[in-house]
Amino acid sequence: MGHYCFTFHEYSLPFRQPLVTHYGVWTVRNGIILQLKDEKGQQGWGEIAPLEMFGTESYGEALDFCRHLGSTICHKDIQTIPATLPCCQFGFASAWDELSFIPEKTNLNDAPFDIRHHSVLLPTGRQALHGWTPLWQRGYRDWE
């Protein structure tokens, strides 16, 4: 297992409609998009989007972790991310998994990551039964 170039980008996206939860009103989603790139230029992407109210690390802790990594990482580093950073574990494992299962002929540089079509919140209750239809029509999908 070689070393991978590591970059990350923070995001802060306002919800179109505030989300009311047991913990209060949620208006903005913060997270980190990370990229691993191998020596061939192939890329793997991951997302770290902590929900501290549900017992994960805080956004600040995840951001500090990424900032202290430097510009390269190896698979062993990913395997030793502490259990106190579950969202970081998930984000890095997702990026590494994507990168490690790329067929040789695939060049992901030609298919840039588009965050807008990777996740969406459905309405609550019975509205969720039909709320997915317009989202599906707009292109929201799990891996195609």
PDB file of C-alpha atoms in Angstrom:
ATOM      1  CA  MET A   1       0.000   0.000   0.000  1.00  0.00           C
ATOM      2  CA  GLY A   2       1.476   3.298  -1.101  1.00  0.00           C
ATOM      3  CA  HIS A   3       1.085   6.804   0.090  1.00  0.00           C
ATOM      4  CA  TYR A   4      -1.763   9.035  -1.018  1.00  0.00           C
ATOM      5  CA  CYS A   5      -1.914  12.786  -1.492  1.00  0.00           C
ATOM      6  CA  PHE A   6      -4.511  14.177   0.892  1.00  0.00           C
ATOM      7  CA  THR A   7      -6.544  17.342   0.438  1.00  0.00           C
ATOM      8  CA  PHE A   8      -9.744  18.529   2.051  1.00  0.00           C
ATOM      9  CA  HIS A   9     -12.287  21.302   1.706  1.00  0.00           C
ATOM     10  CA  GLU A  10     -14.710  22.593   4.299  1.00  0.00           C
ATOM     11  CA  TYR A  11     -18.317  23.328   3.463  1.00  0.00           C
ATOM     12  CA  SER A  12     -21.130  25.119   5.212  1.00  0.00           C
ATOM     13  CA  LEU A  13     -24.456  24.784   3.443  1.00  0.00           C
ATOM     14  CA  PRO A  14     -27.680  26.360   4.665  1.00  0.00           C
ATOM     15  CA  PHE A  15     -30.780  24.194   4.569  1.00  0.00           C
ATOM     16  CA  ARG A  16     -33.481  25.474   2.224  1.00  0.00           C
ATOM     17  CA  GLN A  17     -35.843  25.023   5.125  1.00  0.00           C
ATOM     18  CA  PRO A  18     -34.647  24.881   8.753  1.00  0.00           C
ATOM     19  CA  LEU A  19     -34.843  21.422  10.288  1.00  0.00           C
ATOM     20  CA  VAL A  20     -36.554  21.222  13.658  1.00  0.00           C
ATOM     21  CA  THR A  21     -35.136  18.475  15.875  1.00  0.00           C
ATOM     22  CA  HIS A  22     -35.342  17.433  19.486  1.00  0.00           C
ATOM     23  CA  TYR A  23     -32.089  19.380  19.941  1.00  0.00           C
ATOM     24  CA  GLY A  24     -33.423  22.602  18.430  1.00  0.00           C
ATOM     25  CA  VAL A  25     -33.569  24.233  15.013  1.00  0.00           C
ATOM     26  CA  TRP A  26     -30.843  23.236  12.576  1.00  0.00           C
ATOM     27  CA  THR A  27     -30.186  25.768   9.787  1.00  0.00           C
ATOM     28  CA  VAL A  28     -26.716  24.933   8.429  1.00  0.00           C
ATOM     29  CA  ARG A  29     -24.865  21.699   7.648  1.00  0.00           C
ATOM     30  CA  ASN A  30     -21.103  21.802   8.094  1.00  0.00           C
ATOM     31  CA  GLY A  31     -18.739  19.163   6.844  1.00  0.00           C
ATOM     32  CA  ILE A  32     -15.495  18.300   5.153  1.00  0.00           C
ATOM     33  CA  ILE A  33     -15.007  16.768   1.713  1.00  0.00           C
ATOM     34  CA  LEU A  34     -11.736  14.878   1.492  1.00  0.00           C
ATOM     35  CA  GLN A  35      -9.793  13.536  -1.435  1.00  0.00           C
ATOM     36  CA  LEU A  36      -7.110  10.888  -1.627  1.00  0.00           C
ATOM     37  CA  LYS A  37      -5.057  10.672  -4.816  1.00  0.00           C
ATOM     38  CA  ASP A  38      -2.676   7.868  -5.707  1.00  0.00           C
ATOM     39  CA  GLU A  39       0.533   8.014  -7.747  1.00  0.00           C
ATOM     40  CA  LYS A  40      -1.474   7.358 -10.954  1.00  0.00           C
ATOM     41  CA  GLY A  41      -3.693  10.373 -10.324  1.00  0.00           C
ATOM     42  CA  GLN A  42      -6.757   8.302  -9.484  1.00  0.00           C
ATOM     43  CA  GLN A  43      -8.957   9.770  -6.773  1.00  0.00           C
ATOM     44  CA  GLY A  44     -11.115   8.566  -3.923  1.00  0.00           C
ATOM     45  CA  TRP A  45     -13.557  10.895  -2.168  1.00  0.00           C
ATOM     46  CA  GLY A  46     -15.009  10.877   1.332  1.00  0.00           C
ATOM     47  CA  GLU A  47     -17.110  13.087   3.551  1.00  0.00           C
ATOM     48  CA  ILE A  48     -16.770  13.894   7.224  1.00  0.00           C
ATOM     49  CA  ALA A  49     -20.009  15.375   8.526  1.00  0.00           C
ATOM     50  CA  PRO A  50     -20.126  15.081  12.325  1.00  0.00           C
ATOM     51  CA  LEU A  51     -23.333  15.213  14.336  1.00  0.00           C
ATOM     52  CA  GLU A  52     -22.016  15.838  17.815  1.00  0.00           C
ATOM     53  CA  MET A  53     -25.544  15.764  19.216  1.00  0.00           C
ATOM     54  CA  PHE A  54     -25.644  12.067  18.251  1.00  0.00           C
ATOM     55  CA  GLY A  55     -22.347  11.217  19.926  1.00  0.00           C
ATOM     56  CA  THR A  56     -19.772  11.803  17.186  1.00  0.00           C
ATOM     57  CA  GLU A  57     -16.756  14.036  17.340  1.00  0.00           C
ATOM     58  CA  SER A  58     -17.413  17.754  16.910  1.00  0.00           C
ATOM     59  CA  TYR A  59     -16.900  19.504  13.609  1.00  0.00           C
ATOM     60  CA  GLY A  60     -13.958  21.359  15.182  1.00  0.00           C
ATOM     61  CA  GLU A  61     -12.306  18.102  16.284  1.00  0.00           C
ATOM     62  CA  ALA A  62     -12.679  16.646  12.788  1.00  0.00           C
ATOM     63  CA  LEU A  63     -11.277  19.791  11.206  1.00  0.00           C
ATOM     64  CA  ASP A  64      -8.310  19.816  13.604  1.00  0.00           C
ATOM     65  CA  PHE A  65      -7.626  16.173  12.750  1.00  0.00           C
ATOM     66  CA  CYS A  66      -7.543  16.942   9.019  1.00  0.00           C
ATOM     67  CA  ARG A  67      -5.403  20.047   9.487  1.00  0.00           C
ATOM     68  CA  HIS A  68      -2.771  18.111  11.425  1.00  0.00           C
ATOM     69  CA  LEU A  69      -2.402  15.261   8.933  1.00  0.00           C
ATOM     70  CA  GLY A  70      -0.258  16.987   6.355  1.00  0.00           C
ATOM     71  CA  SER A  71      -0.440  16.408   2.624  1.00  0.00           C
ATOM     72  CA  THR A  72       0.161  12.641   2.521  1.00  0.00           C
ATOM     73  CA  ILE A  73      -1.400   9.657   4.254  1.00  0.00           C
ATOM     74  CA  CYS A  74      -1.027   5.888   3.971  1.00  0.00           C
ATOM     75  CA  HIS A  75      -3.550   3.101   4.529  1.00  0.00           C
ATOM     76  CA  LYS A  76      -2.038   2.278   7.930  1.00  0.00           C
ATOM     77  CA  ASP A  77      -2.750   5.868   9.040  1.00  0.00           C
ATOM     78  CA  ILE A  78      -6.376   5.440   8.011  1.00  0.00           C
ATOM     79  CA  GLN A  79      -6.662   2.164   9.899  1.00  0.00           C
ATOM     80  CA  THR A  80      -5.393   3.792  13.097  1.00  0.00           C
ATOM     81  CA  ILE A  81      -7.809   6.755  13.216  1.00  0.00           C
ATOM     82  CA  PRO A  82      -9.086   6.611  16.812  1.00  0.00           C
ATOM     83  CA  ALA A  83     -12.592   5.404  17.646  1.00  0.00           C
ATOM     84  CA  THR A  84     -13.233   8.812  19.234  1.00  0.00           C
ATOM     85  CA  LEU A  85     -13.373  10.169  15.655  1.00  0.00           C
ATOM     86  CA  PRO A  86     -16.033   7.952  14.023  1.00  0.00           C
ATOM     87  CA  CYS A  87     -16.934  10.412  11.266  1.00  0.00           C
ATOM     88  CA  CYS A  88     -13.262  10.801  10.362  1.00  0.00           C
ATOM     89  CA  GLN A  89     -12.944   7.012  10.273  1.00  0.00           C
ATOM     90  CA  PHE A  90     -15.920   6.787   7.920  1.00  0.00           C
ATOM     91  CA  GLY A  91     -14.807   9.604   5.620  1.00  0.00           C
ATOM     92  CA  PHE A  92     -11.281   8.287   5.177  1.00  0.00           C
ATOM     93  CA  ALA A  93     -12.417   4.672   4.827  1.00  0.00           C
ATOM     94  CA  SER A  94     -14.927   5.724   2.155  1.00  0.00           C
ATOM     95  CA  ALA A  95     -12.252   7.575   0.180  1.00  0.00           C
ATOM     96  CA  TRP A  96      -9.784   4.713   0.489  1.00  0.00           C
ATOM     97  CA  ASP A  97     -12.422   2.114  -0.451  1.00  0.00           C
ATOM     98  CA  GLU A  98     -13.366   4.076  -3.559  1.00  0.00           C
ATOM     99  CA  LEU A  99      -9.735   4.519  -4.531  1.00  0.00           C
ATOM    100  CA  SER A 100      -8.748   0.911  -3.893  1.00  0.00           C
ATOM    101  CA  PHE A 101     -11.521  -0.554  -6.059  1.00  0.00           C
ATOM    102  CA  ILE A 102     -11.044   1.585  -9.163  1.00  0.00           C
ATOM    103  CA  PRO A 103     -10.511  -0.473 -12.312  1.00  0.00           C
ATOM    104  CA  GLU A 104      -7.209   0.452 -14.014  1.00  0.00           C
ATOM    105  CA  LYS A 105      -8.973   1.936 -17.068  1.00  0.00           C
ATOM    106  CA  THR A 106     -11.142   4.328 -15.039  1.00  0.00           C
ATOM    107  CA  ASN A 107     -10.040   7.930 -14.712  1.00  0.00           C
ATOM    108  CA  LEU A 108     -12.074   9.693 -12.065  1.00  0.00           C
ATOM    109  CA  ASN A 109     -10.539  13.032 -13.072  1.00  0.00           C
ATOM    110  CA  ASP A 110     -13.094  13.028 -15.880  1.00  0.00           C
ATOM    111  CA  ALA A 111     -16.010  12.664 -13.425  1.00  0.00           C
ATOM    112  CA  PRO A 112     -15.661  15.299 -10.692  1.00  0.00           C
ATOM    113  CA  PHE A 113     -17.478  14.842  -7.411  1.00  0.00           C
ATOM    114  CA  ASP A 114     -20.786  16.700  -7.183  1.00  0.00           C
ATOM    115  CA  ILE A 115     -21.966  17.091  -3.593  1.00  0.00           C
ATOM    116  CA  ARG A 116     -25.429  18.220  -4.678  1.00  0.00           C
ATOM    117  CA  HIS A 117     -26.447  14.728  -5.760  1.00  0.00           C
ATOM    118  CA  HIS A 118     -25.075  12.601  -2.947  1.00  0.00           C
ATOM    119  CA  SER A 119     -27.422  13.244  -0.072  1.00  0.00           C
ATOM    120  CA  VAL A 120     -30.673  14.933   0.751  1.00  0.00           C
ATOM    121  CA  LEU A 121     -33.060  15.067   3.689  1.00  0.00           C
ATOM    122  CA  LEU A 122     -36.568  13.744   3.249  1.00  0.00           C
ATOM    123  CA  PRO A 123     -39.561  15.242   5.023  1.00  0.00           C
ATOM    124  CA  THR A 124     -40.791  13.578   8.186  1.00  0.00           C
ATOM    125  CA  GLY A 125     -43.788  11.354   8.693  1.00  0.00           C
ATOM    126  CA  ARG A 126     -46.091  10.340   5.885  1.00  0.00           C
ATOM    127  CA  GLN A 127     -44.686  13.032   3.596  1.00  0.00           C
ATOM    128  CA  ALA A 128     -41.494  10.984   3.322  1.00  0.00           C
ATOM    129  CA  LEU A 129     -43.412   8.260   1.461  1.00  0.00           C
ATOM    130  CA  HIS A 130     -43.813  10.565  -1.528  1.00  0.00           C
ATOM    131  CA  GLY A 131     -41.125  13.176  -0.855  1.00  0.00           C
ATOM    132  CA  TRP A 132     -38.435  11.160  -2.604  1.00  0.00           C
ATOM    133  CA  THR A 133     -40.126  11.243  -6.043  1.00  0.00           C
ATOM    134  CA  PRO A 134     -39.259  14.828  -7.061  1.00  0.00           C
ATOM    135  CA  LEU A 135     -35.763  14.362  -5.654  1.00  0.00           C
ATOM    136  CA  TRP A 136     -35.272  11.244  -7.760  1.00  0.00           C
ATOM    137  CA  GLN A 137     -36.449  13.156 -10.826  1.00  0.00           C
ATOM    138  CA  ARG A 138     -33.861  15.879 -10.095  1.00  0.00           C
ATOM    139  CA  GLY A 139     -31.035  13.308 -10.084  1.00  0.00           C
ATOM    140  CA  TYR A 140     -30.481  12.339  -6.466  1.00  0.00           C
ATOM    141  CA  ARG A 141     -29.191   8.770  -6.393  1.00  0.00           C
ATOM    142  CA  ASP A 142     -27.220   6.305  -4.400  1.00  0.00           C
ATOM    143  CA  TRP A 143     -24.264   4.992  -6.420  1.00  0.00           C
ATOM    144  CA  GLU A 144     -25.536   4.399  -9.935  1.00  0.00           C
TER     145      GLU A 144
END
